Amino acid sequence: MPFGFGDQRNAEQCKRSICVNNPYLDSMKEDILYHLNLDTSSHDLPKEFGDVKFVCVGGSPWRMKAFTEYIAKELGMADPNGEYPNICEGTDRYAMYKVGPVLSVSHGMGIPSISIMLHELIKLLHHARCTDVTIMRIGTSGGIGLQPGTVVVTRQSVDSLFLPRFEQLVLGKTVVRNTELDVELAEELLQCGKELAEFQTVSGNTMCTLDFYEGQARLDGAFCSYTEEEKQNYLSEAYAAGVRNIEMESSVFAAMCKLSNIRAAVVCVTLLDRQKGDQLTSSHDILHSYQQRPQTLVGYYIKKKLDALKRN
Ligand code: R2B
Ligand code: URA
């Protein structure tokens, strides 16, 4: 039976399930997940997706396919022909891949893009009656005061004033949402970083901005109305507020996962130290190897969890 967020009678069930909070959903004859090219009438969503336990999301479709190939090998589930069909084939908005209990979905760049994908993904997991789902964003970011290539596990996603909140406009009014992430999951990921010991993994606040240039205090956009000194002061204030990296999706990701009761984490590698520059000057190969680090960490975590489940 479908149930809504905050429904006390189903509080226990809601703890393990995907909570949607929309009274209109139940009365819809069909739900078309337009940007995923999926729907409830031509797909048996519980059959196709009911076993999903881990969802990994990241900006680029290419990276999410690479993650699928990687996790398939790690879990001993590699396709003999190396074929991983894109479940969202037919749309070029997002790409989705599935290997056993692991779903991998791309979300594009920025809050509006990930927000559309998450609405449809959350409904997909709800329609599929998934339980005990963990979702992790694996991505790239600009670091503050960190060696490039460091992986940051987000403690809190903060806005440009360094506050842990996400402002959603609803009917012309601002609704402030909490951006808390799962503390235990973040700890477990940090522990995995220690066990892997292949690269630096740290905990820190992540600043989520509306754009890559002015919103992140870059001096190299098409427009710049501040000085280098003002930029440096802002980044120092961010550092003092616990910010260790900057990206563009974590706040709405944290807010929407919290509303739907999904355990969530954000794991991003830093591609550069923003106190030292703005442009991505490292070679393609170096940047590519950095981008694999969040995948490696999250892959290790998933394998560890699934191995523990098998033993119990
Ligand atoms: C990190 O990298 C992208 C911008 O280059 C953006 O999606 C983000 O959060
Ligand atoms: N992604 C961002 O949003 N900012 C950076 O500086 C690098 C990657």
Coordinates of C-alpha atoms and ligand atoms in Angstrom, one line a residue:
M1 CA 0.0 0.0 0.0
P2 CA 1.4 3.4 -0.9
F3 CA 1.9 5.8 2.0
G4 CA 2.9 9.3 2.6
F5 CA 5.7 11.0 4.4
G6 CA 4.8 11.7 8.1
D7 CA 2.0 9.1 8.2
Q8 CA 2.2 7.9 11.8
R9 CA 0.5 4.6 11.2
N10 CA 3.2 3.6 8.8
A11 CA 6.1 5.1 10.7
E12 CA 7.8 1.8 11.1
Q13 CA 7.4 0.8 7.5
C14 CA 8.3 4.3 6.4
K15 CA 11.7 3.9 8.1
R16 CA 12.7 1.3 5.6
S17 CA 10.8 2.5 2.6
I18 CA 10.8 5.3 0.2
C19 CA 8.5 8.0 1.5
V20 CA 6.7 10.2 -1.0
N21 CA 4.6 13.0 0.3
N22 CA 2.0 13.6 -2.5
P23 CA -1.7 12.8 -2.0
Y24 CA -2.3 13.0 -5.7
L25 CA 0.1 10.2 -6.6
D26 CA -2.2 7.4 -5.4
S27 CA -5.1 8.5 -7.6
M28 CA -3.1 8.6 -10.8
K29 CA -3.9 5.8 -13.2
E30 CA -0.5 5.9 -14.6
D31 CA 2.7 7.7 -13.7
I32 CA 5.0 8.8 -16.5
L33 CA 8.5 9.3 -15.5
Y34 CA 9.1 11.5 -18.5
H35 CA 12.8 12.3 -18.3
L36 CA 13.7 8.7 -17.5
N37 CA 11.6 7.4 -20.3
L38 CA 9.9 5.0 -17.9
D39 CA 6.2 4.6 -16.7
T40 CA 4.1 2.5 -14.5
S41 CA 1.9 1.0 -17.2
S42 CA 4.3 -0.4 -19.7
H43 CA 6.9 -1.5 -17.0
D44 CA 6.6 -3.8 -14.1
L45 CA 8.6 -1.5 -11.8
P46 CA 8.6 -3.8 -8.7
K47 CA 9.9 -6.7 -10.9
E48 CA 12.5 -4.6 -12.7
F49 CA 13.7 -2.5 -9.7
G50 CA 12.4 -4.0 -6.5
D51 CA 15.8 -5.5 -5.5
V52 CA 17.7 -2.1 -5.7
K53 CA 19.6 -1.4 -2.5
F54 CA 22.2 1.0 -3.6
V55 CA 21.8 4.0 -6.0
C56 CA 24.8 5.9 -7.2
V57 CA 24.3 9.2 -8.9
G58 CA 26.8 11.4 -10.7
G59 CA 26.8 14.2 -13.3
S60 CA 28.0 12.5 -16.4
P61 CA 26.3 9.6 -18.2
W62 CA 29.7 8.4 -19.3
R63 CA 31.0 8.3 -15.7
M64 CA 27.9 6.4 -14.5
K65 CA 28.4 3.8 -17.2
A66 CA 32.0 3.4 -16.2
F67 CA 30.9 3.1 -12.6
T68 CA 28.5 0.3 -13.6
E69 CA 31.3 -1.6 -15.4
Y70 CA 33.5 -1.2 -12.4
I71 CA 31.0 -2.3 -9.7
A72 CA 29.9 -5.2 -11.9
K73 CA 33.5 -6.5 -11.9
E74 CA 33.9 -5.9 -8.2
L75 CA 30.7 -7.8 -7.4
G76 CA 31.6 -10.7 -9.8
M77 CA 28.6 -9.8 -11.9
A78 CA 30.3 -8.6 -15.0
D79 CA 28.4 -9.2 -18.2
P80 CA 30.3 -11.7 -20.4
N81 CA 29.9 -9.5 -23.4
G82 CA 30.6 -6.3 -21.5
E83 CA 27.1 -5.1 -22.3
Y84 CA 25.3 -2.7 -19.9
P85 CA 22.1 -1.4 -21.6
N86 CA 21.0 2.1 -20.8
I87 CA 17.6 1.7 -19.1
C88 CA 16.7 5.2 -20.1
E89 CA 17.4 4.6 -23.8
G90 CA 15.1 6.7 -25.9
T91 CA 15.9 9.9 -23.9
D92 CA 19.2 11.7 -23.8
R93 CA 18.3 13.6 -20.6
Y94 CA 19.6 11.0 -18.2
A95 CA 21.2 7.6 -18.4
M96 CA 20.6 4.7 -16.0
Y97 CA 22.3 1.3 -15.6
K98 CA 21.6 -1.6 -13.2
V99 CA 23.8 -4.4 -12.0
G100 CA 22.1 -6.7 -9.4
P101 CA 21.1 -4.4 -6.5
V102 CA 23.1 -1.4 -7.7
L103 CA 21.5 1.3 -9.8
S104 CA 23.6 4.0 -11.4
V105 CA 22.0 7.2 -12.7
S106 CA 23.4 10.4 -14.3
H107 CA 22.0 13.7 -13.2
G108 CA 23.6 16.4 -15.3
M109 CA 24.9 19.6 -13.9
G110 CA 23.3 21.8 -11.3
I111 CA 20.3 21.9 -8.9
P112 CA 17.5 22.0 -11.5
S113 CA 18.9 19.1 -13.4
I114 CA 19.5 16.8 -10.4
S115 CA 16.2 17.8 -8.9
I116 CA 14.1 16.7 -11.9
M117 CA 16.0 13.4 -12.0
L118 CA 15.5 12.9 -8.2
H119 CA 11.7 13.5 -8.3
E120 CA 11.4 10.7 -10.9
L121 CA 14.0 8.4 -9.3
I122 CA 12.3 8.7 -5.9
K123 CA 8.9 7.9 -7.5
L124 CA 10.5 5.0 -9.4
L125 CA 11.9 3.5 -6.1
H126 CA 8.6 4.1 -4.4
H127 CA 6.6 2.4 -7.2
A128 CA 9.1 -0.4 -7.2
R129 CA 8.5 -0.9 -3.4
C130 CA 12.2 -0.8 -2.7
T131 CA 13.3 -1.0 0.9
D132 CA 16.5 -0.1 2.8
V133 CA 17.9 1.9 0.0
T134 CA 21.2 3.9 0.3
I135 CA 21.9 6.6 -2.2
M136 CA 25.3 8.2 -2.8
R137 CA 26.3 11.1 -5.1
I138 CA 29.8 10.5 -6.6
G139 CA 31.2 13.6 -8.2
T140 CA 33.8 16.3 -8.7
S141 CA 34.4 19.5 -6.9
G142 CA 36.8 22.4 -6.3
G143 CA 38.7 22.0 -3.0
I144 CA 39.6 24.6 -0.4
G145 CA 43.0 24.1 1.3
L146 CA 43.2 20.4 0.2
Q147 CA 45.7 18.6 -2.1
P148 CA 43.9 18.1 -5.5
G149 CA 42.7 14.5 -5.7
T150 CA 41.5 14.5 -2.1
V151 CA 38.1 12.8 -1.6
V152 CA 35.6 14.7 0.6
V153 CA 32.8 12.9 2.3
T154 CA 30.3 15.7 3.0
R155 CA 29.4 16.4 6.6
Q156 CA 26.9 19.1 5.8
S157 CA 25.9 20.6 2.5
V158 CA 25.8 24.4 3.0
D159 CA 24.7 27.3 0.8
S160 CA 26.7 30.3 -0.2
L161 CA 26.2 31.8 3.3
F162 CA 27.6 28.6 4.7
L163 CA 24.2 27.6 6.2
P164 CA 22.9 24.0 6.0
R165 CA 19.8 24.7 4.1
F166 CA 18.2 24.5 0.7
E167 CA 15.7 27.1 -0.5
Q168 CA 12.9 25.7 -2.7
L169 CA 10.5 28.1 -4.3
V170 CA 6.9 26.7 -4.1
L171 CA 4.0 28.7 -5.4
G172 CA 6.2 31.8 -5.3
K173 CA 7.2 31.3 -1.6
T174 CA 10.5 30.2 -0.3
V175 CA 10.4 26.9 1.6
V176 CA 13.6 26.2 3.5
R177 CA 14.6 22.6 3.6
N178 CA 17.2 20.8 5.8
T179 CA 20.3 19.4 4.1
E180 CA 21.3 16.9 6.8
L181 CA 23.0 13.8 5.5
D182 CA 23.3 10.4 7.1
V183 CA 26.0 10.7 9.8
E184 CA 26.5 7.0 10.2
L185 CA 26.9 6.4 6.5
A186 CA 29.4 9.3 6.2
E187 CA 31.4 7.7 9.0
E188 CA 31.3 4.3 7.3
L189 CA 32.6 5.8 4.1
L190 CA 35.4 7.6 5.9
Q191 CA 36.3 4.3 7.5
C192 CA 36.4 2.7 4.0
G193 CA 38.7 5.5 2.9
K194 CA 41.1 4.5 5.7
E195 CA 40.9 0.8 4.9
L196 CA 41.5 1.5 1.2
A197 CA 44.4 3.9 2.0
E198 CA 44.8 4.6 -1.8
F199 CA 44.2 8.4 -1.5
Q200 CA 43.3 11.0 1.1
T201 CA 39.7 10.9 2.2
V202 CA 38.5 13.6 4.6
S203 CA 35.3 14.8 6.1
G204 CA 34.1 18.4 5.5
N205 CA 31.3 20.7 4.7
T206 CA 30.4 21.1 1.0
M207 CA 29.3 24.4 -0.4
C208 CA 26.6 23.9 -3.1
T209 CA 26.4 26.8 -5.5
L210 CA 24.1 27.8 -8.4
D211 CA 26.9 28.1 -10.9
F212 CA 30.5 27.3 -11.6
Y213 CA 31.9 30.8 -12.1
E214 CA 30.6 33.8 -10.1
G215 CA 28.8 31.5 -7.6
Q216 CA 32.1 29.8 -6.8
A217 CA 34.1 33.1 -6.7
R218 CA 36.1 32.4 -9.9
L219 CA 38.1 35.1 -11.5
D220 CA 37.9 33.5 -15.0
G221 CA 34.2 33.7 -16.0
A222 CA 32.8 36.0 -18.7
F223 CA 32.0 38.4 -15.9
C224 CA 33.7 39.2 -12.7
S225 CA 32.8 42.1 -10.4
Y226 CA 35.1 41.4 -7.5
T227 CA 38.9 41.5 -6.9
E228 CA 41.3 38.6 -6.3
E229 CA 41.5 39.7 -2.7
E230 CA 37.7 39.6 -2.2
K231 CA 37.7 36.1 -3.7
Q232 CA 40.4 34.9 -1.3
N233 CA 38.6 36.5 1.7
Y234 CA 35.4 34.7 0.7
L235 CA 37.2 31.3 0.3
S236 CA 38.9 31.8 3.7
E237 CA 35.6 32.5 5.3
A238 CA 34.2 29.4 3.7
Y239 CA 37.2 27.4 5.0
A240 CA 36.7 28.8 8.5
A241 CA 33.0 27.7 8.3
G242 CA 34.3 24.1 7.7
V243 CA 33.8 24.1 3.9
R244 CA 36.4 21.9 2.2
N245 CA 34.9 21.7 -1.3
I246 CA 32.5 23.3 -3.7
E247 CA 30.1 21.7 -6.1
M248 CA 26.6 22.3 -7.6
E249 CA 24.1 19.6 -6.5
S250 CA 24.6 18.4 -2.9
S251 CA 22.1 20.7 -1.2
V252 CA 19.0 19.7 -3.2
F253 CA 20.2 16.1 -3.2
A254 CA 20.5 16.1 0.6
A255 CA 17.2 17.8 1.1
M256 CA 15.2 15.5 -1.3
C257 CA 16.8 12.3 0.2
K258 CA 15.9 13.5 3.7
L259 CA 12.3 14.2 2.7
S260 CA 12.0 10.8 1.2
N261 CA 13.8 9.1 4.1
I262 CA 16.6 7.7 2.0
R263 CA 20.1 7.2 3.6
A264 CA 22.3 9.6 1.6
A265 CA 25.9 10.6 1.3
V266 CA 27.9 12.9 -1.0
V267 CA 31.4 11.8 -2.0
C268 CA 33.3 14.2 -4.3
V269 CA 36.9 14.4 -5.3
T270 CA 38.6 17.8 -5.5
L271 CA 40.0 18.6 -8.9
L272 CA 42.0 21.7 -7.8
D273 CA 42.7 23.9 -4.8
R274 CA 40.6 27.0 -5.3
Q275 CA 42.9 29.1 -3.1
K276 CA 45.6 28.4 -5.7
G277 CA 43.6 29.0 -8.9
D278 CA 40.4 28.7 -10.9
Q279 CA 41.3 26.8 -14.1
L280 CA 41.6 23.1 -14.4
T281 CA 45.2 22.9 -15.5
S282 CA 45.9 19.2 -14.7
S283 CA 46.3 16.8 -17.6
H284 CA 43.3 14.8 -18.8
D285 CA 44.9 11.6 -17.4
I286 CA 45.3 13.1 -13.9
L287 CA 41.8 14.5 -13.9
H288 CA 40.5 11.1 -15.1
S289 CA 42.3 9.2 -12.3
Y290 CA 41.0 11.7 -9.7
Q291 CA 37.4 11.1 -11.0
Q292 CA 37.7 7.4 -10.3
R293 CA 38.4 7.9 -6.6
P294 CA 34.8 8.4 -5.5
Q295 CA 33.8 5.4 -7.5
T296 CA 36.5 3.3 -5.9
L297 CA 35.5 4.4 -2.4
V298 CA 31.8 3.8 -3.0
G299 CA 32.4 0.6 -4.8
Y300 CA 34.5 -0.7 -1.9
Y301 CA 31.7 0.3 0.6
I302 CA 29.0 -1.5 -1.5
K303 CA 31.1 -4.6 -1.8
K304 CA 31.8 -4.6 2.0
K305 CA 28.1 -4.2 2.8
L306 CA 27.0 -6.9 0.4
D307 CA 29.7 -9.3 1.7
A308 CA 28.5 -8.7 5.2
L309 CA 24.9 -9.4 4.2
K310 CA 25.9 -12.7 2.6
R311 CA 27.7 -13.8 5.8
N312 CA 24.7 -13.0 8.0
Ligands
R2B1 C1 30.8 19.4 -10.2 O1 31.3 19.5 -11.5 C2 30.3 20.1 -12.3 C3 30.8 21.4 -12.8 O2 31.9 21.2 -13.6 C4 29.1 20.2 -11.4 O3 28.0 19.4 -11.8 C5 29.5 19.8 -10.1 O4 28.8 19.7 -9.1
URA2 N1 33.1 21.2 -10.0 C1 32.7 22.4 -9.4 O1 31.5 22.6 -9.2 N2 33.7 23.2 -9.1 C2 35.0 23.0 -9.4 O2 35.8 23.9 -9.1 C3 35.3 21.8 -9.9 C4 34.4 20.9 -10.2

